[in-house]
Coordinates of C-alpha atoms in Angstrom, one line a residue:
X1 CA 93.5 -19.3 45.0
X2 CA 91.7 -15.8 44.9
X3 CA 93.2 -13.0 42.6
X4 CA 94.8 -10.1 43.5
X5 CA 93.1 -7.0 43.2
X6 CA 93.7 -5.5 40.0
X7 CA 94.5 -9.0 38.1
X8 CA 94.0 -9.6 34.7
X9 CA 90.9 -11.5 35.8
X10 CA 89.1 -8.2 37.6
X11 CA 90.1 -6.3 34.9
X12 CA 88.2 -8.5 32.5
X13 CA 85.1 -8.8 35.2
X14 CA 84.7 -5.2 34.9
X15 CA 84.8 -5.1 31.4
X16 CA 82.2 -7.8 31.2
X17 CA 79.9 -6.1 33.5
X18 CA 80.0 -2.8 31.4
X19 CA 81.5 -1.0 34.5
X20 CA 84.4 -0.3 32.5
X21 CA 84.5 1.1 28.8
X22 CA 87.8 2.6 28.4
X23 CA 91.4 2.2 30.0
X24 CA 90.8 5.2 31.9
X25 CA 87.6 3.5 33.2
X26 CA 89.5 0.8 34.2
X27 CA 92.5 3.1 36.1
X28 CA 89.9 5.0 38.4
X29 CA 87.8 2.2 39.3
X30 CA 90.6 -0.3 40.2
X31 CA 93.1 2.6 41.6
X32 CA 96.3 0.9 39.2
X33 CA 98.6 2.7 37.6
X34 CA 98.0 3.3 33.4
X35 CA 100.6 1.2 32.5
X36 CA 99.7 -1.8 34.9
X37 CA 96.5 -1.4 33.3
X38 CA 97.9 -1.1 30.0
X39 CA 99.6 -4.9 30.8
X40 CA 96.6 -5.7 31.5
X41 CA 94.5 -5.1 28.8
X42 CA 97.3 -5.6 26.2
X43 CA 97.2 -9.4 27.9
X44 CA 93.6 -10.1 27.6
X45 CA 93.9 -8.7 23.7
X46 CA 96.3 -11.0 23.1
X47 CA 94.7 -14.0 24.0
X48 CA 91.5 -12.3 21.9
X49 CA 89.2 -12.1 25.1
X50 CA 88.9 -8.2 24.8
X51 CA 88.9 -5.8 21.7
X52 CA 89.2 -2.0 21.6
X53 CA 87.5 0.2 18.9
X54 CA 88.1 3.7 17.9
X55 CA 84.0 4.2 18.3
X56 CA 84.2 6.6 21.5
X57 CA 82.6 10.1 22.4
X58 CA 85.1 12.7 22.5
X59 CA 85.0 15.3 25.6
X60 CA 87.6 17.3 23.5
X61 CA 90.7 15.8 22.0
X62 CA 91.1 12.1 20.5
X63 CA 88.3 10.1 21.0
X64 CA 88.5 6.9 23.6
X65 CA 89.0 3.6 22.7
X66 CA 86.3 1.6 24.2
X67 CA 86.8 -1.7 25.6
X68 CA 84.6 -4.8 25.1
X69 CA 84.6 -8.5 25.0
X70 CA 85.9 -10.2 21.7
X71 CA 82.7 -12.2 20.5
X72 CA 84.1 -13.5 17.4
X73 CA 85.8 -16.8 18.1
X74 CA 84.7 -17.8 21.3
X75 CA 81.5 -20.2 21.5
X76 CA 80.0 -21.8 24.6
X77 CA 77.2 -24.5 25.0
X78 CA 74.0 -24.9 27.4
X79 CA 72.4 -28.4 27.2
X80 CA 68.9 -28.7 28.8
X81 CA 68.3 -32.6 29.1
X82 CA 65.0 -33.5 30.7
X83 CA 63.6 -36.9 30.8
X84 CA 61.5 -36.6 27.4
X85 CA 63.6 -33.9 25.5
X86 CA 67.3 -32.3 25.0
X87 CA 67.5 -29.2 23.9
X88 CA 71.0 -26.9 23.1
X89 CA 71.9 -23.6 22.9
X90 CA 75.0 -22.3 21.3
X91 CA 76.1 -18.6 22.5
X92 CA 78.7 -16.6 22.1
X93 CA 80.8 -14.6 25.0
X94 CA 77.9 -12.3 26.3
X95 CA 75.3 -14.9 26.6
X96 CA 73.8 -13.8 23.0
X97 CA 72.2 -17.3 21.6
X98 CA 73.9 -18.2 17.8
X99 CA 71.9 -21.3 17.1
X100 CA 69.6 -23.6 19.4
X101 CA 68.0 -26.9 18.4
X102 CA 65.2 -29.4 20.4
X103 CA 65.0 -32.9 20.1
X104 CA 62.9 -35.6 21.9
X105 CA 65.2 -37.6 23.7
X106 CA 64.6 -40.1 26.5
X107 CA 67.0 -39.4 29.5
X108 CA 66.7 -43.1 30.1
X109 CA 68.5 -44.5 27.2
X110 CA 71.7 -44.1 29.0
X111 CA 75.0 -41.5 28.8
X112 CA 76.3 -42.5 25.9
X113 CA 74.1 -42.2 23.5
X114 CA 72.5 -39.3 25.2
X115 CA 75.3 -37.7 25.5
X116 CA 76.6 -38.8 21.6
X117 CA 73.3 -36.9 20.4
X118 CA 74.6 -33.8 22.5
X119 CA 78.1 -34.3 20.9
X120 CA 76.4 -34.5 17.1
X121 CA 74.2 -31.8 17.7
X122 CA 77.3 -29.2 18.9
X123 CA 79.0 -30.0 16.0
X124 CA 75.3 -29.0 13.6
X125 CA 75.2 -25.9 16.2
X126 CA 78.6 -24.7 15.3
X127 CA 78.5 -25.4 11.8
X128 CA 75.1 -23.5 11.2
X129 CA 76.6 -20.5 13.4
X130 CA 80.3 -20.6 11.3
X131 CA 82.3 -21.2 14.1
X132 CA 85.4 -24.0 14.3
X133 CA 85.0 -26.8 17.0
X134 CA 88.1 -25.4 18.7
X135 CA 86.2 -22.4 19.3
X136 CA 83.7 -24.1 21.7
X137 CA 85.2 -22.6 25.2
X138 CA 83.0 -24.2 27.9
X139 CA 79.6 -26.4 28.3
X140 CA 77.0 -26.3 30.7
X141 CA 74.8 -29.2 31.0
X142 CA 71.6 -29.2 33.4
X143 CA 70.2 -32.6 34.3
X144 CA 67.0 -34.2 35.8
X145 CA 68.1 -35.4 39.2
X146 CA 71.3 -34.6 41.9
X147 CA 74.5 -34.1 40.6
X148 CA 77.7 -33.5 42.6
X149 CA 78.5 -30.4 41.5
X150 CA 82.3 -30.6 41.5
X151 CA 82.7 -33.7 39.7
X152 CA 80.0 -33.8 37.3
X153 CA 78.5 -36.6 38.5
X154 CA 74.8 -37.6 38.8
X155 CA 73.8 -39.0 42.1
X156 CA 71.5 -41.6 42.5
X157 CA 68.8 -39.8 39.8
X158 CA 65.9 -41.6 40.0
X159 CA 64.3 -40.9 36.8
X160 CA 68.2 -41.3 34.9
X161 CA 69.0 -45.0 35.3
X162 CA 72.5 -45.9 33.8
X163 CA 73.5 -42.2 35.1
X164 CA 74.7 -42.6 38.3
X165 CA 78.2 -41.7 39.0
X166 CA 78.7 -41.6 35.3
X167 CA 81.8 -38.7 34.5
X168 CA 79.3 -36.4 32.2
X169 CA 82.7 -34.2 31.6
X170 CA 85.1 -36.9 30.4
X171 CA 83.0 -37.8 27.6
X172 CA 84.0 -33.9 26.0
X173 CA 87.3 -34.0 25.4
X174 CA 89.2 -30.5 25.1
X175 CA 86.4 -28.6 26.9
X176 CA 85.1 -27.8 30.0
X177 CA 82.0 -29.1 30.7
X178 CA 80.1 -28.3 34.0
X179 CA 77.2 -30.2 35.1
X180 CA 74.3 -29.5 37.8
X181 CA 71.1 -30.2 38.3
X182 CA 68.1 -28.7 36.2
X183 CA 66.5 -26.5 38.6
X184 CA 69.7 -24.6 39.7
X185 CA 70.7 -23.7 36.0
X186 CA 66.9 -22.8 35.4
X187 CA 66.9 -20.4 38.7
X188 CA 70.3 -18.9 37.4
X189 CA 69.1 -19.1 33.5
X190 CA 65.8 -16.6 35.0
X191 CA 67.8 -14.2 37.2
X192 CA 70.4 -13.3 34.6
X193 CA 67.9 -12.7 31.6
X194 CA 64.6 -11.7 33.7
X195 CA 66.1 -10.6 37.2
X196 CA 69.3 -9.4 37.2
X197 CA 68.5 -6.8 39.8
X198 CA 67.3 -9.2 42.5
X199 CA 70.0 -10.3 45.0
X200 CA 67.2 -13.0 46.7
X201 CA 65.6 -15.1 44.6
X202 CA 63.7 -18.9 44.7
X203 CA 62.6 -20.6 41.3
X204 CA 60.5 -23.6 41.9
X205 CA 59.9 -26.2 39.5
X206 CA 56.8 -27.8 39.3
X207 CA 56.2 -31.0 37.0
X208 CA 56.6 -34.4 37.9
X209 CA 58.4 -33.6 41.2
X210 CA 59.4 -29.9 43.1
X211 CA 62.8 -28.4 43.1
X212 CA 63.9 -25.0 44.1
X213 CA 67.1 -23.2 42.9
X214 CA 68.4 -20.6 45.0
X215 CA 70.3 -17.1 43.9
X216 CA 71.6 -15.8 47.1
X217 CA 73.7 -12.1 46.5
X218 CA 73.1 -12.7 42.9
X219 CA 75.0 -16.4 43.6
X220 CA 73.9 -19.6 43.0
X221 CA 73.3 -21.8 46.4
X222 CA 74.2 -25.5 45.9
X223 CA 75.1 -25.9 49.9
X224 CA 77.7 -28.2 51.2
X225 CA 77.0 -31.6 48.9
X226 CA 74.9 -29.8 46.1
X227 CA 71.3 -31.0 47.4
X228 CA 70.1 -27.5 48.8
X229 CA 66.2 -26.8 47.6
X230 CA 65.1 -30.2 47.4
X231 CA 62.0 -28.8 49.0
X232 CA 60.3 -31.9 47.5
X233 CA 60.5 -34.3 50.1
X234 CA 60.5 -31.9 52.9
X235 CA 57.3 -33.4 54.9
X236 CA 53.5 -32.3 54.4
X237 CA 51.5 -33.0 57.9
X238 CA 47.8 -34.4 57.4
X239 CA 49.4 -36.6 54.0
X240 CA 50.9 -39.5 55.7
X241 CA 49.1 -42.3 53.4
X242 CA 51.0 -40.7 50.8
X243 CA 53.9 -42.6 49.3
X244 CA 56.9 -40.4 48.0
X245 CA 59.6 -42.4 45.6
X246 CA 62.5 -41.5 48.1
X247 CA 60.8 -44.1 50.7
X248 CA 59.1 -41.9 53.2
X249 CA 55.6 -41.1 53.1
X250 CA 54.1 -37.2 52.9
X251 CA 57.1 -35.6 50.7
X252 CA 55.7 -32.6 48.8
X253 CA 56.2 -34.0 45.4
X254 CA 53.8 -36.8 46.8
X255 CA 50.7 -34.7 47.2
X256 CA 51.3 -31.3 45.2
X257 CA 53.5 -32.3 42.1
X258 CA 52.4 -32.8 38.8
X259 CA 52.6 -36.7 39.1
X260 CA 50.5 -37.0 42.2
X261 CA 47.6 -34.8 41.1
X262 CA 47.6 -36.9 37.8
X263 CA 47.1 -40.0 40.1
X264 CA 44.3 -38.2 41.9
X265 CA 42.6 -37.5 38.6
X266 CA 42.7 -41.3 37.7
X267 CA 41.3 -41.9 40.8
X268 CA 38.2 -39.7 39.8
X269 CA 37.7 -41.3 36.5
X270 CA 39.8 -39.0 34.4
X271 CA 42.4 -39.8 32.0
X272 CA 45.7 -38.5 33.3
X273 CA 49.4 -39.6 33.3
X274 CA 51.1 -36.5 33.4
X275 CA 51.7 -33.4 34.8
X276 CA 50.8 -32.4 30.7
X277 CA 47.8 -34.5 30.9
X278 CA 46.6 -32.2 33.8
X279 CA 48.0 -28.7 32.4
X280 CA 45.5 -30.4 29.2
X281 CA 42.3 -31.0 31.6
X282 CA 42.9 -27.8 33.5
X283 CA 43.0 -25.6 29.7
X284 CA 39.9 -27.8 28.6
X285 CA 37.8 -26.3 32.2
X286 CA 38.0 -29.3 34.1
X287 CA 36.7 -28.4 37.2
X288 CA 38.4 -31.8 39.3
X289 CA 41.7 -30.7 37.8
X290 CA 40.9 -26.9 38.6
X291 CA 40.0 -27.7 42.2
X292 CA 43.3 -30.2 42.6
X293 CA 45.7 -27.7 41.0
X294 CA 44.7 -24.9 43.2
X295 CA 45.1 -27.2 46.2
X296 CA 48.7 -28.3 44.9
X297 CA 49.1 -24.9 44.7
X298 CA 48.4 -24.3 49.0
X299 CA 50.6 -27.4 49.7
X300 CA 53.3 -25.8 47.9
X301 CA 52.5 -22.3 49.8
X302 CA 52.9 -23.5 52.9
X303 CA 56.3 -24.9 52.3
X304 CA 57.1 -21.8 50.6
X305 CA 55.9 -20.2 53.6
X306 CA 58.5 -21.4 55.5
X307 CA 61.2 -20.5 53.1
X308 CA 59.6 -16.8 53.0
X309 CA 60.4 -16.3 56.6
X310 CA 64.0 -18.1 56.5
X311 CA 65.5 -17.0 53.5
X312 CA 63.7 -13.6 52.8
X313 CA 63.8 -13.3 48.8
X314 CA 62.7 -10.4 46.9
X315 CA 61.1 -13.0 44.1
X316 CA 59.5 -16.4 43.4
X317 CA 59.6 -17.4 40.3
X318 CA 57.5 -20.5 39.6
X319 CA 58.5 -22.7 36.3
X320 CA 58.2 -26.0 35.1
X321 CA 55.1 -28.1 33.7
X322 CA 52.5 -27.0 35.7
X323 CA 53.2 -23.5 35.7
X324 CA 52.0 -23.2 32.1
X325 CA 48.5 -23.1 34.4
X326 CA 50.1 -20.4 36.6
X327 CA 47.0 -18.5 37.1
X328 CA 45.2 -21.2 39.1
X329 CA 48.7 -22.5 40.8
X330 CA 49.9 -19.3 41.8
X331 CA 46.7 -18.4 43.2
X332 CA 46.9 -21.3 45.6
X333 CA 50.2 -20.2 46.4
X334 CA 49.7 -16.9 47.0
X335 CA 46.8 -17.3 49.3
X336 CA 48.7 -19.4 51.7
X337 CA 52.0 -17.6 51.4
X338 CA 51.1 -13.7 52.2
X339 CA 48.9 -15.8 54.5
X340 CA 51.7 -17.5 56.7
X341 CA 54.5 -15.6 56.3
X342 CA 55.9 -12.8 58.3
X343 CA 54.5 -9.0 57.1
X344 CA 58.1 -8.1 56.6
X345 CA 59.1 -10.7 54.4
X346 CA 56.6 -10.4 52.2
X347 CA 56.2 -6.5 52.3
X348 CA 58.2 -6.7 48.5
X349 CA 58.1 -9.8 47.8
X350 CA 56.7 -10.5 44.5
X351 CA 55.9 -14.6 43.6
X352 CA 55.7 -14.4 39.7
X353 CA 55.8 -17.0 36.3
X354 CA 58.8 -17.7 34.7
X355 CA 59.4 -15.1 32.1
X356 CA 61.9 -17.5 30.4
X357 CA 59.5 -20.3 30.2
X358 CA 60.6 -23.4 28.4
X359 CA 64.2 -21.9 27.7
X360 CA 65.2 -21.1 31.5
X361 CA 67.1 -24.2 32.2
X362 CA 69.1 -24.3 28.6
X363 CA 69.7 -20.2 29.1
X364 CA 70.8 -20.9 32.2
X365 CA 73.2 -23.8 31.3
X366 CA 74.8 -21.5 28.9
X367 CA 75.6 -19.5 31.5
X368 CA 77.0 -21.4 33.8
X369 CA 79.8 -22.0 30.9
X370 CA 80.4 -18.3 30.0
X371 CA 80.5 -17.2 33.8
X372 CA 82.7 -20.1 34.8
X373 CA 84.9 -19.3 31.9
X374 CA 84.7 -15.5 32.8
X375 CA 85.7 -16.3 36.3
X376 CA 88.9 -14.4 37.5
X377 CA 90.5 -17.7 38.3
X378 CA 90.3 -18.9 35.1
X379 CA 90.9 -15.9 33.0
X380 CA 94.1 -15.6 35.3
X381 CA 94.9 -19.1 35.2
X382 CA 94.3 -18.8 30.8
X383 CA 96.6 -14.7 30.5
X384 CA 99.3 -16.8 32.6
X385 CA 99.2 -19.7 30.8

């Protein structure tokens, strides 16, 4: 159901944004009268999502009350699980990080304990930060394969065996927990802490495989069954020997992800087994894993190419293993995009590192909770309650 204009859940939104400061604020930019806004805002006090401080600039007269959101006893949870490592973030209301932890973790070892570790390691994360377990509001959870966005569900990951159609959210009980897959929390993790001003943006993940999350008007783009930016298997021509996991020959991830080029390097004589291995052979000067990275990097280009002149973004942000080598990836991608694409798409387009590095996808899962939780839906559905 979408609010009305004006609801409790706009008001808040405003607040959050930092269009809104005061009550008066609030009155011009919505057009309501004071004491609708005063309901309002006396509403979300109550249920201790806004407080209001005597801390105001006068202009003559008492000084304002400014608005803000009430940090104190509201917690959320972003949970980066990759196949090797789980890391977890615990933040308060405005996306400020109270405690984080890593562990190595296999994704393979199944939900439950997986997802036990994640449920222990809250609990240490709350503790260390001084905050209650019924504080804990919302959780975001990123994982490494598809997920069905509005059920939780992984589907069919082929690096998560035991995962598939397993209900991530009914393990939490009395909190929200939202799942999706790594690269879309990672692209939304990088646009709200790197940028926030960019209504376009692509982040594509390079390690073992390629994924690309997409911000589209400063939204996250999961298309109609969650899969969109699986730009992995879309098809490289003059690569048909090479097998791809999904069953068909000449995927992207089969020639220019960190996996392949690892293979490539065995076949040379070189000891690799990772997209690490090569990010190591590529630091130490190897010239085969120079020469194989750069040419990942073109294969990627052209896809990106493509992509350029379709979807038009303002920024590409490049991420996961491999990008910790950005300087000989990005070159290769670089060349091929302002190469293929259309002068007018890439008149201000700027293809960039992740600025957030390791942290984008667990940033990024964290907020996924708050802005869910923030929605004016739910803050409606919560003032109503």
């Amino acid at each position: 159901m979408t609010p009305q204009p004006g609801s409790a859940g706009d008001v808040l939104t405003l607040i959050s944004a930092g269009s809104a400061t005061t009550r008066s604020d609030l009155a011009r930019l919505t057009g309501l009268a004071r004491s609708t806004i005063s309901q309002r805002v006396d509403a979300l006090i109550e249920r201790g999502l806004v407080e209001e401080t005597e801390n105001g600039e006068s202009t003559g007269g008492r000084p304002p009350r400014q608005l803000r959101l009430h940090t104190e006893d509201h917690a959320f949870a972003g949970v980066d699980l990759g196949a090797t490592h789980c890391r977890v973030a615990l933040m308060d209301i405005s996306g400020n990080v109270l405690a984080e932890c890593e562990d190595s973790m296999l994704i393979g070892e199944g939900p439950e304990k997986v997802l036990a570790h994640v449920d222990q390691r809250l609990d240490r994360l709350l503790g260390t930060a001084g905050r209650p377990r019924s504080a804990l509001r919302a959780i975001g959870i990123g994982v490494p394969g598809p997920v069905e966005f509005a059920t939780g569900r992984p589907n069919n990951p082929p690096i998560m065996p035991g995962w598939n159609d397993y209900p991530v959210p009914d393990y939490f009980d009395g909190v929200e927990v939202l799942v999706d897959n790594d690269v879309n929390v990672m692209a939304l993790g990088e646009h709200r802490n790197s940028f926030a001003d960019a209504g376009h943006l692509l982040f594509v993940k390079v390690g073992t495989g390629i994924g690309c999350g997409i911000v589209a008007q400063g939204r996250l783009h999961r298309g109609a069954q969650g899969s969109a930016g699986d730009i992995g298997h879309i098809r490289v021509s003059g690569h048909e020997d090479a097998g791809c996991r999904c069953g068909n020959s000449a995927c992207l991830e089969a020639v220019a992800g960190g996996a392949a080029i690892a293979r490539r390097l065995t076949e040379l004589g070189l000891a690799a087994e990772t997209g690490a291995d090569v990010v190591a052979l590529v630091q130490a000067g190897n010239t085969q894993a120079l020469r194989l990275v750069r040419e990942a990097g073109r294969l990627i280009g052209e896809v990106l190419a493509s992509l350029v002149n379709f979807f038009n973004p303002e920024v590409i942000v490049i991420g996961g293993a491999l990008s910790r080598v950005h300087e000989h990836l990005l070159a290769g991608i670089r060349e091929t995009v302002y190469r293929r694409s259309l002068p007018l798409a890439t008149h201000h387009l700027s293809i960039t590192p992740s600025r957030t590095g390791i942290n984008a996808a667990v940033l990024g899962a964290g907020m996924l909770a708050i802005e869910h939780y923030l929605s004016p839906d739910n803050i409606n559905r919560i003032v109503n309650a």
